[in-house]
Structures are given as structure tokens and as C-alpha cells.
Amino acid sequence: AAGGGDGVRGRAPEDLDAEFVAFVDRRARRHLRAAALLTGDWHTAEDLVQTCLVKLYRAWPRLGPDVDLDAYLRRMLVNTNRSWWRARWRREAPVATVPDRAGEDGQDAHDRAATVRQALRALPARQRAVLVLRFYEDLPVAEVADLLGCSAGAVKTHTHRGIRRLRQLLAAEAAIGSSEEEHHGSRR
């Protein structure tokens, strides 16, 4: 039915807020169940419903009494879930072979970040600055050149040399780390 069974809605701000709260009290659980089916995960469903309720609250004053609020919120749930799914899809990358071990834990990521920071510190200052500005700050070559007061060609040269040296340092660190793992593993 029109208005999701809510009847004619008034236009006074305090009435709008009260009507919104009443709608959420009556209908949020139903939409949460639908969101759980859409997402396949209860926690993601809660995030989805909350996000859509915020969007609905922003649109609430513009919605007339003839709007089916359940249909409106349902459409928001589907569209928001679809955009989240697309965003996740873009972040995922297929691989030729599945790794033997599960994703790394927080300690692995912390250790790797510390190793990269240590390798960056070993680079000459200009190479380090170029790599940080190009890849951490994601600045284009021209902007890095302007910031450092050098030519675009110099930025490209420092990038090439810095990456080459960084790879050497990280490869050496990986070789040291794997030989330590083998050494400790053989004593067990």
C-alpha cells in the first residue's frame, strides 16, 4: 500500500522525525532479515541496513505520503549492496594458483611493513622521497618533480633506481628470513 501502511505523513520537522523513528521501529527487523539474505552475512546485513537507514533519513523530508517506504528502502538495500559487491569485486584479483596458506595475520602484515620501512631507510634520501611521493602519496611524476625541484626525467630515474634497490634489499631480507625459518624448523 502507499506509504508502506504509514498513512499520510505531516511536514513539521518534529513530526517527520517521529514518523521516521516509528517506521524504523516497525519495519527495521523485516528489512534486516532481507538484508541478511542479500548479503549472506548477519554483520554485513546490519551495516547495510544502517547505511540505508541513514540515506533514508536524509531523503525523508522529500518523500511524499504516496511513497511506498518499504519498497523505497528495499530498493536502497539492493542498490547499496550491489555497489558494495562491485567495490569488493574490483579489489579482488584472480590468481593462477591458490596459495597453500590462508591469509596472513596482523603480525605478518606488521612485520612486512617494518621490513619495507627499514629497506626504505636504507635508500638515499632523494630515492626514498620519490618512492614515497609516487607510491604512498600516489602523486604523478610532474607533481613530484615540482615538489622536489627537479625534472620529470630525474623523478623517473630515481623511481627506477629506488625500486631496483628496494627489490634487492627486500630479496636479501627474504633470503635471510627463509634461512632462519629453515634453521629453526630443523631444530624442532
Short mmCIF file of C-alpha atoms in Angstrom, two decimals:
data_model
loop_
_atom_site.label_atom_id
_atom_site.label_comp_id
_atom_site.label_asym_id
_atom_site.label_seq_id
_atom_site.Cartn_x
_atom_site.Cartn_y
_atom_site.Cartn_z
CA ALA A 1 0.00 0.00 0.00
CA ALA A 2 1.08 3.57 -0.47
CA GLY A 3 3.36 4.81 2.28
CA GLY A 4 4.07 1.25 3.42
CA GLY A 5 0.91 1.36 5.56
CA ASP A 6 2.07 4.51 7.32
CA GLY A 7 -0.79 6.80 6.24
CA VAL A 8 -0.37 10.47 5.38
CA ARG A 9 2.79 11.96 6.82
CA GLY A 10 2.94 15.51 8.19
CA ARG A 11 5.60 18.03 7.17
CA ALA A 12 6.63 19.54 10.53
CA PRO A 13 10.27 18.58 11.32
CA GLU A 14 9.41 17.08 14.72
CA ASP A 15 6.62 15.07 13.09
CA LEU A 16 9.00 13.87 10.38
CA ASP A 17 11.50 12.66 12.98
CA ALA A 18 8.78 10.91 14.99
CA GLU A 19 7.43 9.27 11.84
CA PHE A 20 10.89 8.11 10.83
CA VAL A 21 11.54 6.59 14.28
CA ALA A 22 8.13 4.88 14.19
CA PHE A 23 8.83 3.46 10.72
CA VAL A 24 12.23 2.15 11.83
CA ASP A 25 10.73 0.62 14.98
CA ARG A 26 8.06 -1.16 12.94
CA ARG A 27 10.00 -2.21 9.85
CA ALA A 28 13.74 -2.38 10.53
CA ARG A 29 13.74 -6.03 11.64
CA ARG A 30 11.98 -7.14 8.46
CA HIS A 31 14.48 -5.23 6.32
CA LEU A 32 17.35 -6.63 8.39
CA ARG A 33 16.21 -10.17 7.60
CA ALA A 34 16.03 -9.29 3.90
CA ALA A 35 19.49 -7.72 4.06
CA ALA A 36 20.87 -10.87 5.72
CA LEU A 37 19.57 -12.88 2.80
CA LEU A 38 21.02 -10.39 0.32
CA THR A 39 24.48 -10.32 1.90
CA GLY A 40 24.70 -13.83 3.32
CA ASP A 41 26.23 -12.40 6.50
CA TRP A 42 24.40 -11.01 9.52
CA HIS A 43 27.05 -8.41 10.40
CA THR A 44 27.27 -7.10 6.85
CA ALA A 45 23.46 -7.02 6.79
CA GLU A 46 23.42 -4.85 9.91
CA ASP A 47 25.90 -2.45 8.27
CA LEU A 48 23.83 -2.42 5.09
CA VAL A 49 20.58 -1.63 6.88
CA GLN A 50 22.20 1.06 8.99
CA THR A 51 23.75 2.69 5.92
CA CYS A 52 20.44 2.62 4.09
CA LEU A 53 18.53 3.99 7.08
CA VAL A 54 20.93 6.94 7.16
CA LYS A 55 20.27 7.51 3.45
CA LEU A 56 16.53 7.16 4.04
CA TYR A 57 16.64 9.68 6.90
CA ARG A 58 18.33 12.21 4.62
CA ALA A 59 15.65 11.68 1.96
CA TRP A 60 12.75 11.51 4.46
CA PRO A 61 11.65 15.18 4.22
CA ARG A 62 11.42 14.92 0.40
CA LEU A 63 9.28 11.77 0.40
CA GLY A 64 5.61 12.38 -0.10
CA PRO A 65 2.77 10.45 1.50
CA ASP A 66 2.27 8.44 -1.71
CA VAL A 67 5.73 6.81 -1.49
CA ASP A 68 5.84 3.13 -0.53
CA LEU A 69 8.52 3.38 2.17
CA ASP A 70 9.17 -0.36 2.31
CA ALA A 71 9.74 -0.51 -1.45
CA TYR A 72 11.93 2.61 -1.27
CA LEU A 73 14.11 1.13 1.49
CA ARG A 74 14.22 -2.26 -0.23
CA ARG A 75 15.48 -0.58 -3.42
CA MET A 76 18.14 1.22 -1.36
CA LEU A 77 19.23 -2.08 0.20
CA VAL A 78 19.58 -3.78 -3.18
CA ASN A 79 21.41 -0.86 -4.82
CA THR A 80 23.78 -0.28 -1.88
CA ASN A 81 24.54 -3.99 -1.61
CA ARG A 82 25.23 -4.09 -5.35
CA SER A 83 27.62 -1.13 -5.13
CA TRP A 84 29.41 -2.74 -2.16
CA TRP A 85 29.67 -6.00 -4.07
CA ARG A 86 31.10 -4.21 -7.10
CA ALA A 87 33.63 -2.39 -4.91
CA ARG A 88 34.72 -5.69 -3.35
CA TRP A 89 34.93 -7.29 -6.78
CA ARG A 90 37.24 -4.55 -8.02
CA ARG A 91 39.55 -5.05 -5.03
CA GLU A 92 39.78 -8.80 -5.55
CA ALA A 93 42.16 -10.16 -8.15
CA PRO A 94 42.10 -13.69 -9.54
CA VAL A 95 45.32 -15.68 -9.19
CA ALA A 96 46.67 -18.56 -11.24
CA THR A 97 47.26 -20.77 -8.20
CA VAL A 98 45.70 -20.71 -4.77
CA PRO A 99 48.28 -20.15 -2.00
CA ASP A 100 49.00 -23.03 0.38
CA ARG A 101 48.30 -20.98 3.47
CA ALA A 102 45.43 -18.78 4.49
CA GLY A 103 45.70 -15.00 4.57
CA GLU A 104 48.29 -13.53 6.82
CA ASP A 105 47.58 -12.45 10.34
CA GLY A 106 48.12 -8.94 11.66
CA GLN A 107 51.62 -9.76 12.89
CA ASP A 108 52.72 -10.82 9.39
CA ALA A 109 51.46 -7.55 7.93
CA HIS A 110 53.16 -5.58 10.70
CA ASP A 111 56.43 -7.43 10.16
CA ARG A 112 56.29 -6.88 6.40
CA ALA A 113 55.56 -3.17 6.87
CA ALA A 114 58.52 -2.87 9.27
CA THR A 115 60.76 -4.63 6.74
CA VAL A 116 59.69 -2.26 3.97
CA ARG A 117 60.24 0.78 6.21
CA GLN A 118 63.71 -0.50 7.09
CA ALA A 119 64.54 -1.02 3.40
CA LEU A 120 63.25 2.48 2.57
CA ARG A 121 65.52 3.96 5.25
CA ALA A 122 68.49 2.29 3.53
CA LEU A 123 67.82 4.19 0.29
CA PRO A 124 69.37 7.57 -0.48
CA ALA A 125 67.10 10.41 0.65
CA ARG A 126 66.13 11.50 -2.89
CA GLN A 127 65.16 7.98 -3.97
CA ARG A 128 63.21 7.46 -0.75
CA ALA A 129 61.37 10.76 -1.21
CA VAL A 130 60.48 9.93 -4.81
CA LEU A 131 59.18 6.46 -3.93
CA VAL A 132 57.12 7.72 -1.01
CA LEU A 133 55.62 10.58 -3.03
CA ARG A 134 54.94 8.43 -6.11
CA PHE A 135 53.61 5.26 -4.49
CA TYR A 136 52.46 6.12 -0.98
CA GLU A 137 51.07 9.58 -1.73
CA ASP A 138 50.15 8.46 -5.29
CA LEU A 139 51.35 11.70 -6.89
CA PRO A 140 52.04 11.99 -10.61
CA VAL A 141 55.61 12.38 -11.89
CA ALA A 142 55.15 16.08 -12.71
CA GLU A 143 53.91 16.93 -9.23
CA VAL A 144 56.77 15.03 -7.58
CA ALA A 145 59.24 16.84 -9.83
CA ASP A 146 57.71 20.17 -8.84
CA LEU A 147 57.80 19.32 -5.12
CA LEU A 148 61.42 18.18 -5.24
CA GLY A 149 62.60 20.91 -7.62
CA CYS A 150 63.92 18.55 -10.27
CA SER A 151 62.97 17.39 -13.76
CA ALA A 152 60.42 14.68 -14.56
CA GLY A 153 63.27 12.66 -16.03
CA ALA A 154 65.13 12.82 -12.71
CA VAL A 155 61.99 11.60 -10.91
CA LYS A 156 61.75 8.66 -13.33
CA THR A 157 65.43 7.83 -12.85
CA HIS A 158 65.15 7.98 -9.05
CA THR A 159 62.00 5.84 -9.23
CA HIS A 160 63.69 3.20 -11.36
CA ARG A 161 66.85 3.08 -9.26
CA GLY A 162 64.94 3.23 -5.98
CA ILE A 163 62.64 0.35 -6.92
CA ARG A 164 65.57 -1.72 -8.16
CA ARG A 165 67.47 -1.15 -4.90
CA LEU A 166 64.36 -1.74 -2.79
CA ARG A 167 63.81 -5.08 -4.54
CA GLN A 168 67.42 -6.06 -3.86
CA LEU A 169 67.12 -5.15 -0.19
CA LEU A 170 63.79 -6.93 0.24
CA ALA A 171 65.03 -10.03 -1.63
CA ALA A 172 68.06 -10.16 0.65
CA GLU A 173 65.81 -9.78 3.70
CA ALA A 174 63.52 -12.55 2.42
CA ALA A 175 66.51 -14.86 1.89
CA ILE A 176 67.71 -14.17 5.43
CA GLY A 177 64.20 -14.73 6.81
CA SER A 178 63.69 -18.03 4.98
CA SER A 179 67.11 -19.37 6.04
CA GLU A 180 66.26 -18.51 9.66
CA GLU A 181 62.93 -20.34 9.35
CA GLU A 182 64.70 -23.40 7.93
CA HIS A 183 67.30 -23.25 10.70
CA HIS A 184 64.67 -23.01 13.46
CA GLY A 185 62.50 -25.63 11.78
CA SER A 186 65.33 -28.18 11.66
CA ARG A 187 65.93 -27.91 15.44
CA ARG A 188 62.37 -28.89 16.29
#
